[in-house]
mmCIF file of C-alpha atoms in Angstrom:
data_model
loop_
_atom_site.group_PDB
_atom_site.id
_atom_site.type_symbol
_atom_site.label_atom_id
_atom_site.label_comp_id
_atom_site.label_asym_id
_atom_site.label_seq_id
_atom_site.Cartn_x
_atom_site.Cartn_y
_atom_site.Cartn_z
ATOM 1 C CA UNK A 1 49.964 24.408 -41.781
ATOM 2 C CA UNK A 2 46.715 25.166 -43.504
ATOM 3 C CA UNK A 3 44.857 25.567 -39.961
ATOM 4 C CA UNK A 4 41.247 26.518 -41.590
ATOM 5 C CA UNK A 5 41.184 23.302 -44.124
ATOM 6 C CA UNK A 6 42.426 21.130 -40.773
ATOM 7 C CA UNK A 7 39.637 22.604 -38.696
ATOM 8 C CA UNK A 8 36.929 22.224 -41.296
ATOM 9 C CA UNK A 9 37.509 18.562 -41.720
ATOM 10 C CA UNK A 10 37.657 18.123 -37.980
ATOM 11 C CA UNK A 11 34.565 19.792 -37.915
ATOM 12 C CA UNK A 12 33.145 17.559 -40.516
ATOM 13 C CA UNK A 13 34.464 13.769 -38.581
ATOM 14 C CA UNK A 14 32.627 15.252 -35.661
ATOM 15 C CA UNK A 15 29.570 16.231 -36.982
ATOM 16 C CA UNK A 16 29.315 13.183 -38.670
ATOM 17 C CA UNK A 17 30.249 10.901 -35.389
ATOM 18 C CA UNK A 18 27.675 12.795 -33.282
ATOM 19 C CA UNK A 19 24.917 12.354 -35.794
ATOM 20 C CA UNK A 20 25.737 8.890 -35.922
ATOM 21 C CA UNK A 21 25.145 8.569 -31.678
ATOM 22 C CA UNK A 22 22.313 10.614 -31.460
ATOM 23 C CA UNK A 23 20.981 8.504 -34.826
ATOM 24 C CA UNK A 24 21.844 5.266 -32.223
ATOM 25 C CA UNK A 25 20.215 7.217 -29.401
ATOM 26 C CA UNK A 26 16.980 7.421 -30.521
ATOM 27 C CA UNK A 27 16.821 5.028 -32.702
ATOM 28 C CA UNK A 28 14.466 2.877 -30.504
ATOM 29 C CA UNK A 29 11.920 5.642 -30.261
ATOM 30 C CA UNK A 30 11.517 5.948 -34.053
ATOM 31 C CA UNK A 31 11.477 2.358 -34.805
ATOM 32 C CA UNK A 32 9.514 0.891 -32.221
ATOM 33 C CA UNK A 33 7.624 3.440 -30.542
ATOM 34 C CA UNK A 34 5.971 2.960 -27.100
ATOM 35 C CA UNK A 35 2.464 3.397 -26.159
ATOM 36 C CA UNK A 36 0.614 3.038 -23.656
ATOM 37 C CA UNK A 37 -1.370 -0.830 -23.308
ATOM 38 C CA UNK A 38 -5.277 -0.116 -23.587
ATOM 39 C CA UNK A 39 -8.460 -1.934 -22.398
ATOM 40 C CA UNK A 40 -11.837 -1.762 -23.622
ATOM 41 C CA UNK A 41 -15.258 -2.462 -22.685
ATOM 42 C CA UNK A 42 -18.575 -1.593 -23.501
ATOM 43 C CA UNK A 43 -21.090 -0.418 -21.083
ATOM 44 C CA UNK A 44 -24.725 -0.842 -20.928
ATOM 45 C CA UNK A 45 -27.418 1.377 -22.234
ATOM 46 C CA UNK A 46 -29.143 2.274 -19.007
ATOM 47 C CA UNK A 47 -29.890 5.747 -20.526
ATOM 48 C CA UNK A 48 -33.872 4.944 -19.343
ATOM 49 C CA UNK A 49 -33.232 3.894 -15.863
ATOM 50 C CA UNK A 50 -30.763 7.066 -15.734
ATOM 51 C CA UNK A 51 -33.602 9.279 -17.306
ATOM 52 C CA UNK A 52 -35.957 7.909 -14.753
ATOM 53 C CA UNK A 53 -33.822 8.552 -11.759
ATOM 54 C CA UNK A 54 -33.696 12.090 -12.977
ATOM 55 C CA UNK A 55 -37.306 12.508 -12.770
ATOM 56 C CA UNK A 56 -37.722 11.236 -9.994
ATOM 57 C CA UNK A 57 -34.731 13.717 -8.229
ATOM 58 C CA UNK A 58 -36.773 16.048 -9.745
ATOM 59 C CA UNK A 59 -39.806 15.324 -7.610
ATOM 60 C CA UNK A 60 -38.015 14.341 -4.097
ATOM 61 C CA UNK A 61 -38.314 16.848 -1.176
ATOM 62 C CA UNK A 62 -34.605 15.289 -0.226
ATOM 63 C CA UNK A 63 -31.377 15.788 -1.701
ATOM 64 C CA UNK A 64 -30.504 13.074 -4.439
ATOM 65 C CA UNK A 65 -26.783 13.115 -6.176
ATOM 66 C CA UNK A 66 -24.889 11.485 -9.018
ATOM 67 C CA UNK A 67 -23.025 8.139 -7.855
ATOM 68 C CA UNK A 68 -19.993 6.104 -9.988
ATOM 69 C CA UNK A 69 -21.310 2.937 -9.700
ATOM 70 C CA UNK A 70 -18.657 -0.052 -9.987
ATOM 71 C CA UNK A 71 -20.478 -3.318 -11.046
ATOM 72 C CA UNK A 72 -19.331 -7.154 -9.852
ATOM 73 C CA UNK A 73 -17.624 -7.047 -13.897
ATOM 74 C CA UNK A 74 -15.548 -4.109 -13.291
ATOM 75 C CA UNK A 75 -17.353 -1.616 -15.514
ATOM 76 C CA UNK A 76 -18.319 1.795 -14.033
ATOM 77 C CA UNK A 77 -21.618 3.446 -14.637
ATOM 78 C CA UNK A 78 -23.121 6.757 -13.225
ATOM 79 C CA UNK A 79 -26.247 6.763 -11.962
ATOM 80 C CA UNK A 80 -28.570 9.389 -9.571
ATOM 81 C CA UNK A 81 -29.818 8.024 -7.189
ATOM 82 C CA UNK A 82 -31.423 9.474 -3.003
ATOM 83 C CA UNK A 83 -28.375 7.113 -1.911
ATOM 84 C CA UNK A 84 -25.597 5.243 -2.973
ATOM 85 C CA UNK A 85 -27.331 2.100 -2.590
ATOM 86 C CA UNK A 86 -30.191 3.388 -4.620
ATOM 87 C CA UNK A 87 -27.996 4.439 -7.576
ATOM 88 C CA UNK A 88 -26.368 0.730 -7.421
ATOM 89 C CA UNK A 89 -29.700 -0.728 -7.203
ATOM 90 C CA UNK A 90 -31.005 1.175 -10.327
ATOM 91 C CA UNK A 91 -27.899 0.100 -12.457
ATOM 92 C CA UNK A 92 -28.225 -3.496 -11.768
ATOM 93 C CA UNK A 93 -31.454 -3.357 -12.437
ATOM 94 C CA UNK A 94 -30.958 -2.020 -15.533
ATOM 95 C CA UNK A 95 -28.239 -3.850 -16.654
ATOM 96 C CA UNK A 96 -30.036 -7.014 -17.334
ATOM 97 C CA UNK A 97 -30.277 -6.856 -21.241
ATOM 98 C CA UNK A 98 -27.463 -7.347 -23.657
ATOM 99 C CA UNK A 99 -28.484 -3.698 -25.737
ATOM 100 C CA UNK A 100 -24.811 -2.385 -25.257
ATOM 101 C CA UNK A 101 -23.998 1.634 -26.216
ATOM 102 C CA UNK A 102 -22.333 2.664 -29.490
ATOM 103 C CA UNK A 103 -18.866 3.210 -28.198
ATOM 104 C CA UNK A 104 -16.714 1.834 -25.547
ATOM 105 C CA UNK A 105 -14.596 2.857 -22.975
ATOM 106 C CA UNK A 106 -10.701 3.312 -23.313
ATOM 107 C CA UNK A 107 -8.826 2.692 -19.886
ATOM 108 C CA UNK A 108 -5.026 3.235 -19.579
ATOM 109 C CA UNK A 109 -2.916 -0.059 -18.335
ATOM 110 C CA UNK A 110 -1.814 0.410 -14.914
ATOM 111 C CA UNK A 111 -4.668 3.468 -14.148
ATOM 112 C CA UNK A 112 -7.105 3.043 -10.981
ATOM 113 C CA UNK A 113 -10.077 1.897 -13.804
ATOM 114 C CA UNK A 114 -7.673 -0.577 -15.343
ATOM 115 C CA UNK A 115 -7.318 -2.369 -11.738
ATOM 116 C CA UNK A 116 -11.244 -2.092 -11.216
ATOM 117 C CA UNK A 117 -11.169 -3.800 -14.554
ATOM 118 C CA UNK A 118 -9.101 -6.772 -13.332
ATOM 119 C CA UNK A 119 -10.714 -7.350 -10.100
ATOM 120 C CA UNK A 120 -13.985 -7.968 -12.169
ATOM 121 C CA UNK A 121 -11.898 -11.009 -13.467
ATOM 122 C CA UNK A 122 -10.825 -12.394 -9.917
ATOM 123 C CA UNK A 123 -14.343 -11.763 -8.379
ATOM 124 C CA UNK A 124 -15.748 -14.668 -8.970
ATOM 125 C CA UNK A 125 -14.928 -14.881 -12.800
ATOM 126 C CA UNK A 126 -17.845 -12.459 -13.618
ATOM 127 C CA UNK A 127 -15.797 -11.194 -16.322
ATOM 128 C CA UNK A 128 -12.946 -11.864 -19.004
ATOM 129 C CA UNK A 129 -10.174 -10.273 -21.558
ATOM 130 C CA UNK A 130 -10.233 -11.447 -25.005
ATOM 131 C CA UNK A 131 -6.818 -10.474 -26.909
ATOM 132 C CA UNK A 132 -8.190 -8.562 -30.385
ATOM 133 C CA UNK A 133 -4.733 -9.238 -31.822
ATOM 134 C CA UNK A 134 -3.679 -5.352 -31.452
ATOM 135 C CA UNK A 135 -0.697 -5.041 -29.230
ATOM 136 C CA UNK A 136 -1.385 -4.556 -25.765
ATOM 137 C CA UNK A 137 -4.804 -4.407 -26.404
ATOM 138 C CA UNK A 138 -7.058 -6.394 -24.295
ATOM 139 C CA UNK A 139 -11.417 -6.389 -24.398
ATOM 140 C CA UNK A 140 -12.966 -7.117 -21.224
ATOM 141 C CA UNK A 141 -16.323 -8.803 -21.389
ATOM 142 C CA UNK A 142 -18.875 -10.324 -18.865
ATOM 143 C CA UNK A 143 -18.391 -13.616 -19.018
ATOM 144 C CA UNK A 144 -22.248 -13.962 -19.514
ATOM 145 C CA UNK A 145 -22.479 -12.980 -23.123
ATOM 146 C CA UNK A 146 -23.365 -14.382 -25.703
ATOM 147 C CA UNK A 147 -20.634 -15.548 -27.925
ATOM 148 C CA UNK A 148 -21.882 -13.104 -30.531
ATOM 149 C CA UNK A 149 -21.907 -10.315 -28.791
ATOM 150 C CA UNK A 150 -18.124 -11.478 -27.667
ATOM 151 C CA UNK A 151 -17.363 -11.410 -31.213
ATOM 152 C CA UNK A 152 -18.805 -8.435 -32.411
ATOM 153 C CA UNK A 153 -17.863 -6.156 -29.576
ATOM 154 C CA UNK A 154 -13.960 -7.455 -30.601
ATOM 155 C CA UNK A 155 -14.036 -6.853 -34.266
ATOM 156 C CA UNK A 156 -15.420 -3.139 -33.308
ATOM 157 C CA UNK A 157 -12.775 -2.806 -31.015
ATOM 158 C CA UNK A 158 -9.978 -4.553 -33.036
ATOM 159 C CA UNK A 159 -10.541 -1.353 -35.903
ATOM 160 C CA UNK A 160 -11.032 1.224 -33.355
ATOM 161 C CA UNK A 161 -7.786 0.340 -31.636
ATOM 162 C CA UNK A 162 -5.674 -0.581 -34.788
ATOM 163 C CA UNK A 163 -6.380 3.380 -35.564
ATOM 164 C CA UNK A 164 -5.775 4.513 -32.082
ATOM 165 C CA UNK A 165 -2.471 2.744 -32.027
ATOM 166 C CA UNK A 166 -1.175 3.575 -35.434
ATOM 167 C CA UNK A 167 -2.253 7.752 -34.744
ATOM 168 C CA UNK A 168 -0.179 7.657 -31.317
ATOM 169 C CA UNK A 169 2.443 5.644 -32.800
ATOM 170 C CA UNK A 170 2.954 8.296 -36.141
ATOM 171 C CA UNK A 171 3.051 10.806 -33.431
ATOM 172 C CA UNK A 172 5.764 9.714 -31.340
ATOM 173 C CA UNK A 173 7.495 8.686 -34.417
ATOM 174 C CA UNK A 174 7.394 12.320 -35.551
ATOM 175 C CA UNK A 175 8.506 13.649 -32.669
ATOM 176 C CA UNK A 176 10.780 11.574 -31.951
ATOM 177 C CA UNK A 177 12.582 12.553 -35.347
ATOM 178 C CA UNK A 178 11.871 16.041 -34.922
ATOM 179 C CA UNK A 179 14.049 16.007 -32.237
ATOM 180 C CA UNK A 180 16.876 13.769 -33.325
ATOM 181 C CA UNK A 181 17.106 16.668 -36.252
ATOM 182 C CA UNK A 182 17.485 19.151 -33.587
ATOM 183 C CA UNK A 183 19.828 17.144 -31.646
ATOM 184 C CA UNK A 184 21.669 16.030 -34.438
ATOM 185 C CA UNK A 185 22.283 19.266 -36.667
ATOM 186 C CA UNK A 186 22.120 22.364 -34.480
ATOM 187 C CA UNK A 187 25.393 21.554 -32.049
ATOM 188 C CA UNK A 188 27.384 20.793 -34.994
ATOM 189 C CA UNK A 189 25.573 24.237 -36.877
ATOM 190 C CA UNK A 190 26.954 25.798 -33.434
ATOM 191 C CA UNK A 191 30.440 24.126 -33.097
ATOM 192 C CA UNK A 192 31.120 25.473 -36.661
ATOM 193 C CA UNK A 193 29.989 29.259 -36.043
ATOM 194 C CA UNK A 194 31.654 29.426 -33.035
ATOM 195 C CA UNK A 195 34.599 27.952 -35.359
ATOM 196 C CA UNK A 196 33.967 30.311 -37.736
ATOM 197 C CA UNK A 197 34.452 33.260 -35.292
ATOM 198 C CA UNK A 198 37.120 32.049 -33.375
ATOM 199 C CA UNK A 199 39.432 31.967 -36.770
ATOM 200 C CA UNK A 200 37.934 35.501 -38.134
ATOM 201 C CA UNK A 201 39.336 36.979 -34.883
ATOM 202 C CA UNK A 202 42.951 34.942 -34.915
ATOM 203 C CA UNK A 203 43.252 37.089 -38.835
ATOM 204 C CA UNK A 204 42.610 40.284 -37.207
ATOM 205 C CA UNK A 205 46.351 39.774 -35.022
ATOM 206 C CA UNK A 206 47.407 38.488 -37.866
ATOM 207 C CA UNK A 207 49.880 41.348 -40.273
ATOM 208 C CA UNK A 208 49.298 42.252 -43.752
#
């Protein structure tokens, strides 16, 4: 029996079957990749009223401090304020135009600020999501907007999260192969050293 030929082409089928389940394994996360459904929504520019409230903390003999201010829509601002009344007071008040800030916020499905999000929706229909054809990829709007500003503030996010989603997608991709190569090659690279040794010990009992 030629034991070293019989043991290298066992050692071949093998390799080949196990890179052929790990290849089925994680085949799933290289093709179609998960991540992670985003919302977006732009705030207000209430950079004056915030500017304001910080000169007048400046000048108050009384402690003021800085208060996350959820609005009837969902959308969180911060604001200083002598009380947390004050600080909600201030935002509304400053919320009244449609001047919106450059970039918008990126929530998380299923995080705390994606809920807030939602409840804006079922109180009282204040707000809305509008679908910027990106996978799970919503916009959330007031409901009071103009149409334009409904349409603009989804193109901007459409590009923004078509970017987003192909970067985390590449990534996972590529890790997800890195590791597959790992799985795939280094038992086999193991199985056939250990191989290796095992029959370079059975010739040293061996006679000349």
């Amino acid at each position: 029996m030629n034991i070293t030929r019989g043991l290298v082409r066992l050692w071949v089928v093998t390799g080949g079957l196990w890179v052929i389940i790990v290849g089925l394994l994680v085949y799933d996360d290289v093709a179609k990749p998960y991540a992670t459904g985003t919302g977006y929504y732009f705030r207000k520019d209430i950079s004056p009223a915030r500017q304001q409230a910080e000169l007048e903390k400046s000048r108050a003999s009384t402690a003021w401090s800085n208060y996350a201010i959820n609005t009837p829509d969902g959308f969180v601002y911060s604001m200083t304020g002598s009380s947390g009344e004050d600080a909600a007071n201030r935002v509304l008040a400053a919320i009244g135009t449609i001047n919106f800030v450059k970039e918008p916020i990126v929530v998380e499905r299923y995080s705390d600020a994606y809920r807030t999000l939602e409840e804006g929706i079922t109180r009282g229909g204040v707000s809305e999501q509008i679908d910027v054809g990106v996978p799970d990829t919503v916009l959330f709007v007031g409901k009071s907007e103009p149409e334009a500003v409904k349409t603009q503030q989804a193109k901007e996010v459409y590009e923004l999260a078509s970017k987003v989603r192909n970067l985390v997608i590449t990534k996972k991709r590529t890790e997800a192969l890195k590791g597959a190569a790992w799985l795939a090659l280094v038992p086999p690279a193991i199985l056939f050293a250990l191989g290796f040794l095992v029959l370079w010990i059975v010739r040293g009992f061996r006679a000349r």
